[in-house]
Amino acid sequence: MKNETIEIIRKFNRFYTVAMGFLNNNYIEEFSVIEARILFELKNNPDCTQSYLVRALNVDKSYLSRIIKKFEKNTLVIKQINK
């Protein structure tokens, strides 16, 4: 039950973070909020895809691609093609 409650709270927070537009602001010195959320999703979802991130975070595809390229350049992520 505790894990269910935590997951419900996380879903609520993720929804309202997107709905209220907080992903467009810089709250963290090194990363924007959207960059931090993308890193969070990638860390917690090993099978995460760019199309999933576009839908889940309501982010533009080209903007997401630029962020992913920045992460690759800084060796934060390794991009792989699904077969």
Coordinates of N, CA and C in Angstrom, one line a residue:
M1 N 0.8 -1.2 0.0 CA 0.0 0.0 0.0 C 0.9 1.3 0.0
K2 N 2.0 1.2 0.7 CA 2.9 2.4 0.8 C 3.4 2.7 -0.6
N3 N 3.8 1.7 -1.4 CA 4.4 1.9 -2.7 C 3.3 2.4 -3.6
E4 N 2.0 2.0 -3.5 CA 0.9 2.5 -4.3 C 0.7 4.0 -4.0
T5 N 0.8 4.4 -2.8 CA 0.6 5.8 -2.4 C 1.7 6.6 -3.0
I6 N 2.9 6.2 -2.9 CA 4.0 6.9 -3.5 C 3.9 7.1 -5.0
E7 N 3.4 6.0 -5.7 CA 3.3 6.1 -7.1 C 2.1 7.0 -7.5
I8 N 1.1 7.1 -6.7 CA 0.0 8.0 -6.9 C 0.5 9.4 -6.8
I9 N 1.2 9.7 -5.8 CA 1.8 11.0 -5.6 C 2.7 11.4 -6.7
R10 N 3.6 10.5 -7.1 CA 4.5 10.8 -8.2 C 3.7 11.1 -9.5
K11 N 2.7 10.3 -9.8 CA 1.9 10.6 -11.0 C 1.2 12.0 -10.9
F12 N 0.7 12.3 -9.8 CA 0.1 13.6 -9.6 C 1.1 14.7 -9.8
N13 N 2.3 14.6 -9.2 CA 3.3 15.6 -9.4 C 3.8 15.7 -10.8
R14 N 3.9 14.6 -11.5 CA 4.3 14.6 -12.9 C 3.3 15.3 -13.8
F15 N 2.0 15.0 -13.5 CA 0.9 15.6 -14.3 C 0.9 17.1 -14.1
Y16 N 1.0 17.6 -12.8 CA 0.9 19.0 -12.6 C 2.1 19.8 -12.9
T17 N 3.3 19.1 -12.9 CA 4.5 19.8 -13.4 C 4.4 20.2 -14.8
V18 N 3.8 19.3 -15.6 CA 3.6 19.5 -17.1 C 2.4 20.5 -17.2
A19 N 1.3 20.2 -16.6 CA 0.1 21.0 -16.8 C 0.3 22.5 -16.4
M20 N 1.1 22.8 -15.4 CA 1.3 24.2 -15.0 C 2.5 24.8 -15.6
G21 N 3.1 24.1 -16.5 CA 4.2 24.8 -17.3 C 5.5 24.9 -16.6
F22 N 5.7 24.2 -15.5 CA 7.0 24.3 -14.7 C 8.2 23.8 -15.5
L23 N 8.0 23.0 -16.5 CA 9.1 22.4 -17.3 C 9.8 23.5 -18.1
N24 N 9.2 24.6 -18.3 CA 9.8 25.7 -19.1 C 10.7 26.6 -18.3
N25 N 10.9 26.4 -17.0 CA 11.6 27.3 -16.2 C 12.9 26.7 -15.7
N26 N 13.9 27.5 -15.3 CA 15.2 27.0 -14.8 C 15.1 27.2 -13.3
Y27 N 15.1 26.1 -12.6 CA 15.1 26.0 -11.1 C 16.4 25.5 -10.6
I28 N 17.1 24.7 -11.5 CA 18.3 24.1 -11.1 C 19.4 24.7 -11.8
E29 N 20.5 25.0 -11.2 CA 21.6 25.7 -11.8 C 22.2 25.0 -13.0
E30 N 22.5 23.8 -12.9 CA 23.1 23.0 -14.1 C 22.1 22.6 -15.1
F31 N 20.9 22.2 -14.7 CA 19.9 21.7 -15.7 C 18.6 22.5 -15.5
S32 N 17.9 22.6 -16.7 CA 16.6 23.2 -16.6 C 15.7 22.1 -16.0
V33 N 14.5 22.5 -15.6 CA 13.6 21.5 -15.0 C 13.2 20.4 -16.0
I34 N 13.0 20.8 -17.3 CA 12.7 19.7 -18.3 C 13.9 18.8 -18.5
E35 N 15.1 19.3 -18.4 CA 16.3 18.4 -18.5 C 16.4 17.5 -17.3
A36 N 16.1 18.0 -16.2 CA 16.1 17.2 -15.0 C 15.0 16.1 -15.0
R37 N 13.8 16.5 -15.5 CA 12.7 15.5 -15.7 C 13.1 14.4 -16.7
I38 N 13.7 14.8 -17.8 CA 14.1 13.8 -18.8 C 15.1 12.9 -18.2
L39 N 16.1 13.4 -17.5 CA 17.1 12.5 -16.8 C 16.5 11.6 -15.8
F40 N 15.5 12.1 -15.1 CA 14.8 11.3 -14.1 C 14.0 10.2 -14.8
E41 N 13.3 10.5 -15.9 CA 12.6 9.4 -16.7 C 13.5 8.4 -17.2
L42 N 14.7 8.8 -17.8 CA 15.6 7.9 -18.3 C 16.2 7.0 -17.3
K43 N 16.5 7.5 -16.1 CA 17.1 6.7 -15.0 C 16.1 5.7 -14.5
N44 N 14.8 6.1 -14.4 CA 13.8 5.2 -13.8 C 13.0 4.4 -14.8
N45 N 13.3 4.5 -16.1 CA 12.7 3.7 -17.1 C 13.7 3.3 -18.2
P46 N 14.4 2.2 -18.0 CA 15.4 1.8 -18.9 C 15.0 1.6 -20.3
D47 N 13.7 1.3 -20.5 CA 13.2 1.1 -21.9 C 12.5 2.4 -22.4
C48 N 12.9 3.5 -21.8 CA 12.3 4.8 -22.2 C 12.7 5.2 -23.6
T49 N 11.7 5.7 -24.4 CA 12.0 6.1 -25.8 C 11.7 7.6 -25.9
Q50 N 12.2 8.2 -27.0 CA 12.0 9.6 -27.2 C 10.5 9.9 -27.4
S51 N 9.8 9.0 -28.1 CA 8.3 9.3 -28.3 C 7.6 9.2 -27.0
Y52 N 8.0 8.4 -26.1 CA 7.4 8.3 -24.7 C 7.6 9.7 -24.0
L53 N 8.8 10.2 -24.1 CA 9.1 11.4 -23.4 C 8.3 12.6 -24.0
V54 N 8.2 12.6 -25.3 CA 7.4 13.7 -26.0 C 6.0 13.7 -25.4
R55 N 5.4 12.5 -25.3 CA 4.0 12.4 -24.9 C 3.9 12.7 -23.4
A56 N 4.8 12.0 -22.6 CA 4.6 12.1 -21.1 C 5.0 13.5 -20.6
L57 N 5.9 14.2 -21.2 CA 6.4 15.5 -20.7 C 5.8 16.7 -21.5
N58 N 5.1 16.3 -22.6 CA 4.5 17.4 -23.5 C 5.6 18.3 -24.0
V59 N 6.6 17.7 -24.5 CA 7.8 18.5 -25.0 C 7.9 18.3 -26.5
D60 N 8.3 19.4 -27.2 CA 8.5 19.4 -28.7 C 9.5 18.4 -29.1
K61 N 9.3 17.6 -30.2 CA 10.2 16.6 -30.6 C 11.6 17.1 -30.9
S62 N 11.7 18.2 -31.6 CA 13.0 18.8 -32.0 C 13.7 19.3 -30.7
Y63 N 13.0 19.9 -29.8 CA 13.6 20.4 -28.6 C 14.1 19.2 -27.8
L64 N 13.4 18.1 -27.7 CA 13.9 16.9 -27.0 C 15.1 16.4 -27.7
S65 N 15.1 16.4 -29.0 CA 16.3 15.9 -29.7 C 17.6 16.7 -29.4
R66 N 17.4 18.0 -29.3 CA 18.5 18.9 -28.9 C 19.0 18.6 -27.5
I67 N 18.1 18.4 -26.6 CA 18.4 18.1 -25.2 C 19.2 16.7 -25.2
I68 N 18.7 15.7 -25.9 CA 19.3 14.4 -25.9 C 20.7 14.5 -26.5
K69 N 20.9 15.3 -27.6 CA 22.2 15.5 -28.1 C 23.2 16.1 -27.1
K70 N 22.7 17.1 -26.4 CA 23.5 17.7 -25.4 C 23.9 16.7 -24.3
F71 N 23.0 15.9 -23.9 CA 23.3 14.8 -22.9 C 24.3 13.8 -23.5
E72 N 24.2 13.5 -24.7 CA 25.2 12.6 -25.4 C 26.5 13.2 -25.4
K73 N 26.6 14.5 -25.8 CA 27.9 15.2 -25.8 C 28.6 15.2 -24.5
N74 N 27.8 15.4 -23.4 CA 28.3 15.4 -22.1 C 28.4 14.1 -21.4
T75 N 28.2 13.0 -22.2 CA 28.2 11.6 -21.8 C 27.3 11.3 -20.6
L76 N 26.1 12.0 -20.6 CA 25.1 11.7 -19.6 C 24.2 10.5 -20.0
V77 N 24.1 10.3 -21.4 CA 23.3 9.2 -21.9 C 24.0 8.7 -23.1
I78 N 23.7 7.4 -23.4 CA 24.1 6.8 -24.6 C 22.9 6.4 -25.4
K79 N 22.7 6.9 -26.5 CA 21.5 6.7 -27.3 C 21.7 5.4 -28.1
Q80 N 20.6 4.6 -28.1 CA 20.7 3.3 -28.9 C 19.4 3.2 -29.7
I81 N 19.4 2.5 -30.8 CA 18.3 2.4 -31.6 C 17.6 1.0 -31.3
N82 N 16.3 1.1 -31.0 CA 15.5 -0.1 -30.7 C 15.4 -1.0 -32.0
K83 N 15.5 -2.3 -31.8 CA 15.3 -3.2 -33.0 C 13.9 -3.7 -33.0

